[in-house]
Every structure is written in C-alpha cells, then in structure tokens.
mmCIF file of C-alpha atoms and ligand atoms in Angstrom:
data_model
loop_
_atom_site.group_PDB
_atom_site.id
_atom_site.type_symbol
_atom_site.label_atom_id
_atom_site.label_comp_id
_atom_site.label_asym_id
_atom_site.label_seq_id
_atom_site.Cartn_x
_atom_site.Cartn_y
_atom_site.Cartn_z
ATOM 1 C CA UNK G 1 -74.288 -91.311 16.285
ATOM 2 C CA UNK G 2 -71.178 -91.361 13.667
ATOM 3 C CA UNK G 3 -67.932 -90.517 15.137
ATOM 4 C CA UNK G 4 -66.088 -89.619 12.261
ATOM 5 C CA UNK G 5 -62.809 -87.235 11.999
ATOM 6 C CA UNK G 6 -61.829 -85.326 8.970
ATOM 7 C CA UNK G 7 -59.260 -85.879 6.562
ATOM 8 C CA UNK G 8 -58.177 -83.242 3.840
ATOM 9 C CA UNK G 9 -59.400 -85.229 1.395
ATOM 10 C CA UNK G 10 -63.139 -86.702 2.979
ATOM 11 C CA UNK G 11 -64.052 -87.563 5.966
ATOM 12 C CA UNK G 12 -63.008 -90.976 7.095
ATOM 13 C CA UNK G 13 -64.327 -93.446 9.897
ATOM 14 C CA UNK G 14 -62.651 -93.796 12.937
ATOM 15 C CA UNK G 15 -64.465 -95.987 14.111
ATOM 16 C CA UNK G 16 -68.435 -96.328 15.113
ATOM 17 C CA UNK G 17 -68.733 -96.364 19.142
ATOM 18 C CA UNK G 18 -71.969 -98.709 18.660
ATOM 19 C CA UNK G 19 -70.940 -101.254 16.872
ATOM 20 C CA UNK G 20 -69.352 -104.599 19.139
ATOM 21 C CA UNK G 21 -67.713 -107.173 17.652
ATOM 22 C CA UNK G 22 -67.991 -110.966 19.456
ATOM 23 C CA UNK G 23 -65.538 -113.162 18.831
ATOM 24 C CA UNK G 24 -66.776 -117.122 19.130
ATOM 25 C CA UNK G 25 -65.361 -119.852 19.092
ATOM 26 C CA UNK G 26 -64.967 -122.824 16.316
ATOM 27 C CA UNK G 27 -63.788 -126.612 16.368
ATOM 28 C CA UNK G 28 -62.112 -126.147 12.879
ATOM 29 C CA UNK G 29 -58.424 -124.839 12.091
ATOM 30 C CA UNK G 30 -61.107 -120.832 11.081
ATOM 31 C CA UNK G 31 -60.789 -120.567 15.479
ATOM 32 C CA UNK G 32 -62.960 -118.505 15.200
ATOM 33 C CA UNK G 33 -66.157 -116.599 13.835
ATOM 34 C CA UNK G 34 -66.461 -112.668 14.226
ATOM 35 C CA UNK G 35 -70.174 -111.584 14.635
ATOM 36 C CA UNK G 36 -71.171 -108.050 15.289
ATOM 37 C CA UNK G 37 -74.395 -106.297 17.693
ATOM 38 C CA UNK G 38 -75.430 -102.928 17.074
ATOM 39 C CA UNK G 39 -76.303 -100.897 19.458
ATOM 40 C CA UNK G 40 -78.868 -98.183 19.059
ATOM 41 C CA UNK G 41 -81.041 -96.446 22.034
ATOM 42 C CA UNK G 42 -82.099 -99.927 23.365
ATOM 43 C CA UNK G 43 -82.322 -101.884 20.504
ATOM 44 C CA UNK G 44 -79.931 -104.242 19.584
ATOM 45 C CA UNK G 45 -79.184 -105.742 15.829
ATOM 46 C CA UNK G 46 -76.828 -108.947 15.793
ATOM 47 C CA UNK G 47 -74.900 -109.729 12.628
ATOM 48 C CA UNK G 48 -73.973 -113.594 11.993
ATOM 49 C CA UNK G 49 -74.411 -115.804 15.213
ATOM 50 C CA UNK G 50 -71.959 -118.772 15.385
ATOM 51 C CA UNK G 51 -72.210 -122.389 15.775
ATOM 52 C CA UNK G 52 -74.545 -124.138 18.083
ATOM 53 C CA UNK G 53 -72.108 -125.266 20.611
ATOM 54 C CA UNK G 54 -71.866 -124.408 24.846
ATOM 55 C CA UNK G 55 -68.357 -122.237 24.229
ATOM 56 C CA UNK G 56 -71.411 -120.055 21.649
ATOM 57 C CA UNK G 57 -73.703 -120.385 24.568
ATOM 58 C CA UNK G 58 -71.747 -119.184 26.924
ATOM 59 C CA UNK G 59 -69.753 -116.986 25.101
ATOM 60 C CA UNK G 60 -73.247 -114.396 23.909
ATOM 61 C CA UNK G 61 -74.533 -114.885 27.331
ATOM 62 C CA UNK G 62 -71.667 -113.292 28.871
ATOM 63 C CA UNK G 63 -71.210 -110.733 26.492
ATOM 64 C CA UNK G 64 -75.063 -109.610 27.018
ATOM 65 C CA UNK G 65 -74.241 -109.899 30.669
ATOM 66 C CA UNK G 66 -71.113 -107.830 30.813
ATOM 67 C CA UNK G 67 -72.883 -105.003 28.525
ATOM 68 C CA UNK G 68 -75.906 -105.128 30.959
ATOM 69 C CA UNK G 69 -78.336 -106.277 27.053
ATOM 70 C CA UNK G 70 -81.560 -108.084 27.781
ATOM 71 C CA UNK G 71 -82.433 -110.803 25.304
ATOM 72 C CA UNK G 72 -85.701 -108.967 23.853
ATOM 73 C CA UNK G 73 -83.733 -105.960 23.635
ATOM 74 C CA UNK G 74 -82.209 -108.208 20.124
ATOM 75 C CA UNK G 75 -84.769 -106.662 17.033
ATOM 76 C CA UNK G 76 -83.103 -108.378 14.507
ATOM 77 C CA UNK G 77 -80.787 -111.545 13.681
ATOM 78 C CA UNK G 78 -79.439 -110.914 10.215
ATOM 79 C CA UNK G 79 -77.334 -114.149 8.812
ATOM 80 C CA UNK G 80 -74.806 -113.576 5.711
ATOM 81 C CA UNK G 81 -74.811 -116.941 4.281
ATOM 82 C CA UNK G 82 -76.201 -120.473 5.265
ATOM 83 C CA UNK G 83 -73.021 -121.556 6.760
ATOM 84 C CA UNK G 84 -73.509 -123.256 9.685
ATOM 85 C CA UNK G 85 -70.667 -121.241 11.656
ATOM 86 C CA UNK G 86 -73.339 -117.416 10.505
ATOM 87 C CA UNK G 87 -76.328 -119.343 10.968
ATOM 88 C CA UNK G 88 -76.239 -122.103 13.224
ATOM 89 C CA UNK G 89 -76.837 -119.884 16.624
ATOM 90 C CA UNK G 90 -79.735 -118.387 14.936
ATOM 91 C CA UNK G 91 -82.363 -120.588 16.069
ATOM 92 C CA UNK G 92 -81.365 -120.091 19.672
ATOM 93 C CA UNK G 93 -80.461 -116.419 19.720
ATOM 94 C CA UNK G 94 -84.073 -116.378 17.954
ATOM 95 C CA UNK G 95 -85.484 -118.812 20.979
ATOM 96 C CA UNK G 96 -83.924 -116.179 23.705
ATOM 97 C CA UNK G 97 -84.684 -112.730 21.961
ATOM 98 C CA UNK G 98 -87.987 -113.547 20.259
ATOM 99 C CA UNK G 99 -86.676 -111.823 17.083
ATOM 100 C CA UNK G 100 -86.480 -112.206 13.889
ATOM 101 C CA UNK G 101 -84.034 -113.877 11.503
ATOM 102 C CA UNK G 102 -83.339 -111.748 7.894
ATOM 103 C CA UNK G 103 -81.026 -114.089 5.129
ATOM 104 C CA UNK G 104 -81.737 -114.400 1.728
ATOM 105 C CA UNK G 105 -84.261 -116.530 -0.079
ATOM 106 C CA UNK G 106 -81.150 -118.485 -2.038
ATOM 107 C CA UNK G 107 -79.719 -119.189 1.062
ATOM 108 C CA UNK G 108 -82.465 -120.029 2.958
ATOM 109 C CA UNK G 109 -82.546 -123.033 -0.364
ATOM 110 C CA UNK G 110 -79.289 -123.612 0.774
ATOM 111 C CA UNK G 111 -80.721 -124.545 4.391
ATOM 112 C CA UNK G 112 -83.540 -126.638 3.235
ATOM 113 C CA UNK G 113 -81.251 -128.436 0.171
ATOM 114 C CA UNK G 114 -78.686 -129.714 3.104
ATOM 115 C CA UNK G 115 -80.186 -129.098 6.942
ATOM 116 C CA UNK G 116 -83.945 -129.433 6.507
ATOM 117 C CA UNK G 117 -84.154 -131.789 9.463
ATOM 118 C CA UNK G 118 -86.971 -134.240 7.184
ATOM 119 C CA UNK G 119 -85.854 -133.687 3.999
ATOM 120 C CA UNK G 120 -82.041 -132.052 4.114
ATOM 121 C CA UNK G 121 -79.780 -134.354 3.003
ATOM 122 C CA UNK G 122 -76.244 -132.750 3.708
ATOM 123 C CA UNK G 123 -74.457 -137.174 2.422
ATOM 124 C CA UNK G 124 -75.446 -135.464 -0.645
ATOM 125 C CA UNK G 125 -71.887 -133.800 -0.834
ATOM 126 C CA UNK G 126 -70.328 -137.245 -0.600
ATOM 127 C CA UNK G 127 -71.770 -138.228 -4.017
ATOM 128 C CA UNK G 128 -71.068 -135.306 -5.442
ATOM 129 C CA UNK G 129 -67.905 -135.896 -4.323
ATOM 130 C CA UNK G 130 -67.156 -139.424 -5.838
ATOM 131 C CA UNK G 131 -68.292 -137.723 -9.265
ATOM 132 C CA UNK G 132 -64.970 -136.343 -9.346
ATOM 133 C CA UNK G 133 -63.084 -139.487 -7.970
ATOM 134 C CA UNK G 134 -63.450 -138.197 -4.549
ATOM 135 C CA UNK G 135 -61.834 -141.838 -3.290
ATOM 136 C CA UNK G 136 -64.842 -144.390 -2.550
ATOM 137 C CA UNK G 137 -62.972 -145.803 0.663
ATOM 138 C CA UNK G 138 -63.107 -141.838 2.606
ATOM 139 C CA UNK G 139 -66.661 -140.970 1.229
ATOM 140 C CA UNK G 140 -68.104 -142.202 4.451
ATOM 141 C CA UNK G 141 -66.116 -139.513 6.171
ATOM 142 C CA UNK G 142 -67.444 -136.884 4.081
ATOM 143 C CA UNK G 143 -70.910 -137.773 5.234
ATOM 144 C CA UNK G 144 -70.479 -138.551 8.948
ATOM 145 C CA UNK G 145 -68.577 -134.645 8.833
ATOM 146 C CA UNK G 146 -71.357 -133.026 6.775
ATOM 147 C CA UNK G 147 -74.029 -135.271 8.998
ATOM 148 C CA UNK G 148 -72.624 -133.845 11.869
ATOM 149 C CA UNK G 149 -73.115 -129.945 11.321
ATOM 150 C CA UNK G 150 -76.810 -131.120 12.385
ATOM 151 C CA UNK G 151 -76.199 -130.951 15.686
ATOM 152 C CA UNK G 152 -74.468 -127.328 16.004
ATOM 153 C CA UNK G 153 -77.126 -125.690 13.764
ATOM 154 C CA UNK G 154 -80.130 -126.638 15.129
ATOM 155 C CA UNK G 155 -83.224 -125.788 16.343
ATOM 156 C CA UNK G 156 -83.620 -123.682 12.612
ATOM 157 C CA UNK G 157 -85.503 -120.386 13.500
ATOM 158 C CA UNK G 158 -88.765 -120.107 13.093
ATOM 159 C CA UNK G 159 -89.735 -116.720 11.621
ATOM 160 C CA UNK G 160 -87.263 -115.842 8.527
ATOM 161 C CA UNK G 161 -88.014 -112.642 6.330
ATOM 162 C CA UNK G 162 -86.341 -112.448 2.847
ATOM 163 C CA UNK G 163 -83.655 -110.061 1.906
ATOM 164 C CA UNK G 164 -83.049 -109.016 -1.324
ATOM 165 C CA UNK G 165 -80.180 -107.010 -3.447
ATOM 166 C CA UNK G 166 -80.131 -103.465 -2.909
ATOM 167 C CA UNK G 167 -82.985 -103.111 -0.859
ATOM 168 C CA UNK G 168 -82.692 -100.739 2.283
ATOM 169 C CA UNK G 169 -82.292 -102.477 5.771
ATOM 170 C CA UNK G 170 -82.046 -100.270 8.786
ATOM 171 C CA UNK G 171 -79.123 -101.893 11.302
ATOM 172 C CA UNK G 172 -79.100 -99.604 14.319
ATOM 173 C CA UNK G 173 -81.240 -97.073 12.913
ATOM 174 C CA UNK G 174 -79.131 -96.016 10.145
ATOM 175 C CA UNK G 175 -80.499 -97.087 6.647
ATOM 176 C CA UNK G 176 -78.007 -100.155 4.470
ATOM 177 C CA UNK G 177 -77.748 -100.975 1.352
ATOM 178 C CA UNK G 178 -78.419 -105.056 0.923
ATOM 179 C CA UNK G 179 -75.485 -105.871 -1.482
ATOM 180 C CA UNK G 180 -75.868 -109.870 -2.951
ATOM 181 C CA UNK G 181 -71.747 -111.083 -2.883
ATOM 182 C CA UNK G 182 -72.308 -114.269 -4.170
ATOM 183 C CA UNK G 183 -68.986 -116.564 -5.179
ATOM 184 C CA UNK G 184 -68.283 -118.693 -1.742
ATOM 185 C CA UNK G 185 -71.990 -119.006 -1.446
ATOM 186 C CA UNK G 186 -74.556 -118.463 -3.774
ATOM 187 C CA UNK G 187 -76.846 -116.157 -1.911
ATOM 188 C CA UNK G 188 -74.156 -114.295 0.004
ATOM 189 C CA UNK G 189 -75.083 -110.919 1.088
ATOM 190 C CA UNK G 190 -73.082 -108.026 2.726
ATOM 191 C CA UNK G 191 -74.317 -104.579 3.813
ATOM 192 C CA UNK G 192 -73.076 -100.498 2.523
ATOM 193 C CA UNK G 193 -73.556 -97.901 4.762
ATOM 194 C CA UNK G 194 -73.484 -94.289 3.235
ATOM 195 C CA UNK G 195 -70.563 -93.817 6.064
ATOM 196 C CA UNK G 196 -69.049 -96.896 4.226
ATOM 197 C CA UNK G 197 -69.115 -99.027 6.936
ATOM 198 C CA UNK G 198 -69.567 -102.430 5.322
ATOM 199 C CA UNK G 199 -70.279 -105.790 6.745
ATOM 200 C CA UNK G 200 -68.838 -108.282 4.613
ATOM 201 C CA UNK G 201 -69.637 -111.248 5.927
ATOM 202 C CA UNK G 202 -66.744 -113.792 4.193
ATOM 203 C CA UNK G 203 -66.701 -111.945 0.620
ATOM 204 C CA UNK G 204 -63.687 -110.315 1.910
ATOM 205 C CA UNK G 205 -61.488 -111.370 5.067
ATOM 206 C CA UNK G 206 -57.994 -110.314 6.146
ATOM 207 C CA UNK G 207 -55.931 -112.774 6.335
ATOM 208 C CA UNK G 208 -57.718 -115.857 4.807
ATOM 209 C CA UNK G 209 -59.258 -116.115 1.446
ATOM 210 C CA UNK G 210 -62.238 -117.070 1.755
ATOM 211 C CA UNK G 211 -63.007 -120.601 0.409
ATOM 212 C CA UNK G 212 -65.147 -120.734 -2.755
ATOM 213 C CA UNK G 213 -66.516 -124.081 -3.220
ATOM 214 C CA UNK G 214 -68.166 -126.104 -6.026
ATOM 215 C CA UNK G 215 -70.800 -128.060 -4.514
ATOM 216 C CA UNK G 216 -74.194 -129.529 -5.331
ATOM 217 C CA UNK G 217 -76.934 -127.123 -5.558
ATOM 218 C CA UNK G 218 -74.180 -124.363 -5.821
ATOM 219 C CA UNK G 219 -73.417 -122.137 -8.647
ATOM 220 C CA UNK G 220 -71.743 -124.431 -11.835
ATOM 221 C CA UNK G 221 -68.572 -121.933 -11.860
ATOM 222 C CA UNK G 222 -68.695 -120.389 -8.705
ATOM 223 C CA UNK G 223 -64.971 -119.050 -9.074
ATOM 224 C CA UNK G 224 -65.840 -116.647 -11.528
ATOM 225 C CA UNK G 225 -69.024 -115.239 -10.084
ATOM 226 C CA UNK G 226 -66.448 -114.378 -6.840
ATOM 227 C CA UNK G 227 -64.482 -112.698 -9.181
ATOM 228 C CA UNK G 228 -67.344 -110.646 -10.339
ATOM 229 C CA UNK G 229 -67.628 -110.072 -6.508
ATOM 230 C CA UNK G 230 -64.714 -108.514 -6.225
ATOM 231 C CA UNK G 231 -64.874 -106.563 -9.086
ATOM 232 C CA UNK G 232 -68.499 -104.954 -7.925
ATOM 233 C CA UNK G 233 -67.097 -104.311 -4.745
ATOM 234 C CA UNK G 234 -64.513 -102.802 -5.740
ATOM 235 C CA UNK G 235 -66.335 -100.334 -7.243
ATOM 236 C CA UNK G 236 -68.026 -99.443 -4.016
ATOM 237 C CA UNK G 237 -67.078 -96.696 -1.370
ATOM 238 C CA UNK G 238 -66.023 -99.024 1.315
ATOM 239 C CA UNK G 239 -64.057 -97.215 3.863
ATOM 240 C CA UNK G 240 -64.030 -100.086 6.466
ATOM 241 C CA UNK G 241 -64.789 -103.757 6.351
ATOM 242 C CA UNK G 242 -66.071 -105.501 9.571
ATOM 243 C CA UNK G 243 -65.462 -109.018 8.236
ATOM 244 C CA UNK G 244 -66.571 -111.931 9.857
ATOM 245 C CA UNK G 245 -62.749 -114.047 10.644
ATOM 246 C CA UNK G 246 -60.455 -111.323 12.001
ATOM 247 C CA UNK G 247 -60.811 -107.902 12.955
ATOM 248 C CA UNK G 248 -61.952 -105.155 10.955
ATOM 249 C CA UNK G 249 -59.941 -104.167 8.254
ATOM 250 C CA UNK G 250 -59.857 -100.291 5.787
ATOM 251 C CA UNK G 251 -57.411 -101.324 2.840
ATOM 252 C CA UNK G 252 -60.278 -103.581 0.861
ATOM 253 C CA UNK G 253 -59.135 -102.869 -2.843
ATOM 254 C CA UNK G 254 -55.384 -103.792 -1.878
ATOM 255 C CA UNK G 255 -57.306 -107.295 -0.004
ATOM 256 C CA UNK G 256 -58.978 -107.427 -3.511
ATOM 257 C CA UNK G 257 -56.465 -107.675 -5.229
ATOM 258 C CA UNK G 258 -54.383 -109.839 -2.904
ATOM 259 C CA UNK G 259 -56.880 -112.106 -3.228
ATOM 260 C CA UNK G 260 -57.542 -111.988 -7.004
ATOM 261 C CA UNK G 261 -52.932 -112.419 -7.525
ATOM 262 C CA UNK G 262 -53.718 -115.679 -5.134
ATOM 263 C CA UNK G 263 -56.381 -117.568 -7.307
ATOM 264 C CA UNK G 264 -54.309 -116.241 -10.383
ATOM 265 C CA UNK G 265 -51.614 -117.838 -8.955
ATOM 266 C CA UNK G 266 -53.737 -121.333 -7.839
ATOM 267 C CA UNK G 267 -55.755 -121.131 -11.883
ATOM 268 C CA UNK G 268 -52.048 -120.995 -13.423
ATOM 269 C CA UNK G 269 -50.146 -124.080 -11.275
ATOM 270 C CA UNK G 270 -53.633 -125.711 -11.451
ATOM 271 C CA UNK G 271 -53.641 -125.369 -15.640
ATOM 272 C CA UNK G 272 -49.683 -126.289 -15.710
ATOM 273 C CA UNK G 273 -50.661 -129.447 -13.562
ATOM 274 C CA UNK G 274 -53.307 -130.485 -16.143
ATOM 275 C CA UNK G 275 -51.171 -129.481 -18.932
ATOM 276 C CA UNK G 276 -48.869 -131.744 -18.322
ATOM 277 C CA UNK G 277 -49.848 -135.076 -17.562
ATOM 278 C CA UNK G 278 -51.992 -137.435 -18.869
ATOM 279 C CA UNK G 279 -55.989 -137.347 -17.652
ATOM 280 C CA UNK G 280 -56.736 -136.978 -14.184
ATOM 281 C CA UNK G 281 -59.716 -136.996 -11.956
ATOM 282 C CA UNK G 282 -60.490 -133.676 -9.721
ATOM 283 C CA UNK G 283 -59.220 -135.146 -6.491
ATOM 284 C CA UNK G 284 -55.844 -136.570 -8.128
ATOM 285 C CA UNK G 285 -55.421 -133.233 -8.987
ATOM 286 C CA UNK G 286 -56.080 -131.666 -4.849
ATOM 287 C CA UNK G 287 -53.586 -134.260 -3.779
ATOM 288 C CA UNK G 288 -50.891 -133.017 -5.920
ATOM 289 C CA UNK G 289 -52.163 -129.265 -4.693
ATOM 290 C CA UNK G 290 -51.629 -130.126 -1.450
ATOM 291 C CA UNK G 291 -49.435 -132.978 -1.837
ATOM 292 C CA UNK G 292 -47.312 -131.012 1.427
ATOM 293 C CA UNK G 293 -50.320 -130.628 3.367
ATOM 294 C CA UNK G 294 -51.804 -132.788 6.077
ATOM 295 C CA UNK G 295 -55.340 -132.325 5.523
ATOM 296 C CA UNK G 296 -58.191 -133.413 8.362
ATOM 297 C CA UNK G 297 -61.664 -134.080 6.712
ATOM 298 C CA UNK G 298 -62.499 -130.338 7.125
ATOM 299 C CA UNK G 299 -59.822 -128.986 5.227
ATOM 300 C CA UNK G 300 -59.977 -131.504 2.828
ATOM 301 C CA UNK G 301 -63.198 -130.393 1.656
ATOM 302 C CA UNK G 302 -62.519 -127.202 1.475
ATOM 303 C CA UNK G 303 -59.124 -127.892 -0.510
ATOM 304 C CA UNK G 304 -61.161 -130.612 -3.089
ATOM 305 C CA UNK G 305 -63.977 -128.125 -3.456
ATOM 306 C CA UNK G 306 -61.862 -125.008 -4.189
ATOM 307 C CA UNK G 307 -59.490 -127.442 -7.042
ATOM 308 C CA UNK G 308 -63.396 -128.239 -8.369
ATOM 309 C CA UNK G 309 -64.342 -124.809 -8.719
ATOM 310 C CA UNK G 310 -60.874 -123.505 -10.027
ATOM 311 C CA UNK G 311 -60.999 -126.375 -13.075
ATOM 312 C CA UNK G 312 -64.484 -125.830 -13.033
ATOM 313 C CA UNK G 313 -63.071 -122.486 -14.411
ATOM 314 C CA UNK G 314 -60.857 -123.673 -16.613
ATOM 315 C CA UNK G 315 -63.287 -125.617 -18.294
ATOM 316 C CA UNK G 316 -65.432 -123.177 -18.537
ATOM 317 C CA UNK G 317 -63.437 -120.756 -20.382
ATOM 318 C CA UNK G 318 -62.225 -123.296 -22.721
ATOM 319 C CA UNK G 319 -58.456 -123.469 -21.842
ATOM 320 C CA UNK G 320 -59.167 -127.800 -20.293
ATOM 321 C CA UNK G 321 -61.254 -130.257 -21.002
ATOM 322 C CA UNK G 322 -63.602 -132.879 -18.476
ATOM 323 C CA UNK G 323 -64.084 -136.222 -19.586
ATOM 324 C CA UNK G 324 -66.735 -139.191 -17.830
ATOM 325 C CA UNK G 325 -64.316 -141.785 -16.520
ATOM 326 C CA UNK G 326 -65.788 -144.441 -13.948
ATOM 327 C CA UNK G 327 -63.909 -143.200 -11.821
ATOM 328 C CA UNK G 328 -64.699 -139.349 -11.735
ATOM 329 C CA UNK G 329 -64.729 -137.409 -14.469
ATOM 330 C CA UNK G 330 -61.060 -136.518 -16.022
ATOM 331 C CA UNK G 331 -59.677 -133.319 -17.010
ATOM 332 C CA UNK G 332 -57.412 -133.093 -19.838
ATOM 333 C CA UNK G 333 -56.099 -130.175 -22.906
HETATM 334 ZN ZN1 ZN J 1 -68.846 -118.771 4.870
#
C-alpha cells in the first residue's frame, strides 16, 4: 500500500496514495483545519473533524460525493484532541456513519469539564482569567465566546473508545503507534507509522506555532510539557508530518527548532518585562507583549492564556515570583 522511492541512505516515503486531506473552513483567524481520510479497500478512517457548521457539513458531503464514498464505509473517527475545531463535527459524522469515535480519556475529561450539555462549564475560563488580572468589564466577552462553542460541537458522539499511549491502532489497515503529545492540550494524541508517516494533530504545524495555553483543568506547566513533547517527537523516526492545519511537510527537526526558538525568545522578552517593572498582573504583561496588535476576543484568549503559560513556566523554574493581589496574581522578581 505504501508508495516509496528509494533514496541513497534510506527509503523515502514520497506520498501515500490512500491518504486524502480535507481542508475544512474555520470562522476565525486560523482559517482552516486539515482533516484526513485514509482509505483501504472499501473502509475509511477519518482523523479530526472540523467545527459543526454548515460549511463543514457541505465540505464533507461534497468530498464524499466526489470520491463516490458512502458514509457507512467509515469505520473509525479519530480525534487528536478536544478543541472544537477537531472534535466539533465528530458527533455528526458518527450520526451519518455509525462509526466509533476514538479519543484519549484525558481529552474526554476536558470535553466533560467544558462542554457536557448538563454539567460542563465553559464560563469557568472567565473566572480563571479573572484571577490573572483579565479586566472585569470584559469577562462577559470570554464567557460568551466560550459558551458560543457549544453550538458548533453538538451533537456529542455517543460511542467513544479510549486510546492510550503506546497502544497500536489500525488506521487504513496499517498499524500505528499511539503517542501522547501533550502541551497544546493535556491528552493530545499523535499517530506514527513505521514508514515515518506521522499524523501530528496540532503538535507541530508548518506555518504557525501551536497555542500553548494555561487553562482551567489544564496542566499547571503546559509550556514545559510541550517542550518535552517536542524533544520526544524529535527522537521519533518521522519522515512526513500530516498536520491538522496547513499542508504536509517533511522537515520536522527544522520546524521543532523554529518553534523552540520562538518560545525561547518569548520567554526572554517576558522575563525582561517582569524584571524591568514593578509587580504586574498576567494581563498587564500580555497587553505589553501584544501592544502592536488589535486582538479580537478569540485571539486575545489565545494571547492571554499563552502569556500565562510562559509566566508560569518562568515562575516554576524559580526565575520570577508571583503574589496574590485583589486584581489578579502579580508577577515580579
Ligand atoms: Zn487545538
């Protein structure tokens, strides 16, 4: 099934003729998510699903129509992590196909915490942000923004199967290693085939650095976790990354270096801001860091939660300190 071309040093996978990328539109600045369909015989596996919007629904329908596929051919729907653009259309795809949805238990717990129709509480993000100095007169925007995701992730799938680190999973009739790649989200999973084909989800992206957020229910030090994940990925034999945003790429080591350099520069900048000032809240530091950009609420959430991840990374390394203040934790040296 694998199409190879022989290089001098080792076999290089040029492309997989049975893996199809589906670019699904997103109504925010990331613009699109790339889902994949792997075809073997008359069976199909889907990896990541899009938001539940009419555009997503139309795109999936059109794609299946063009390929001449039936929904009942889908035997697995794999979700790399709980974020709405990956998980949001899983329930609908399950309704159409009857296929099971595969996800890590950790991400399922995140879904329950945020999006469970009866007990989930997306507005907890606003409370959490307030404790780091997010302005009280704008908290309602965060609440509305987070609550707004409910509409684009329902219906929830009813049949779920847990995936664990290091188990083997058949995708398109081939055995893949399930790899826990946390940092961007706590239970994020990626999938590696012995040929070097790597379904990476959001862990390494070709043209943007994945958002590393400090969020409620999240890892207390997501940036440290993410940097370890990058080291783990570097140690794997990866030829070709199938990312969840953007196009397939080969140079994973180079991309890991660029992403690490980005975080290194950001950490230095934040440290200098903390050192050169009196105690400031996480929000004040975020404002300085992004002072040249007008951010909508979606991007402000990304910018703020990522600033907090960097601040907590520095604090947990003992490089800066944090104190309680009525307007939110303040950082100082
Ligand atoms: Zn994501």
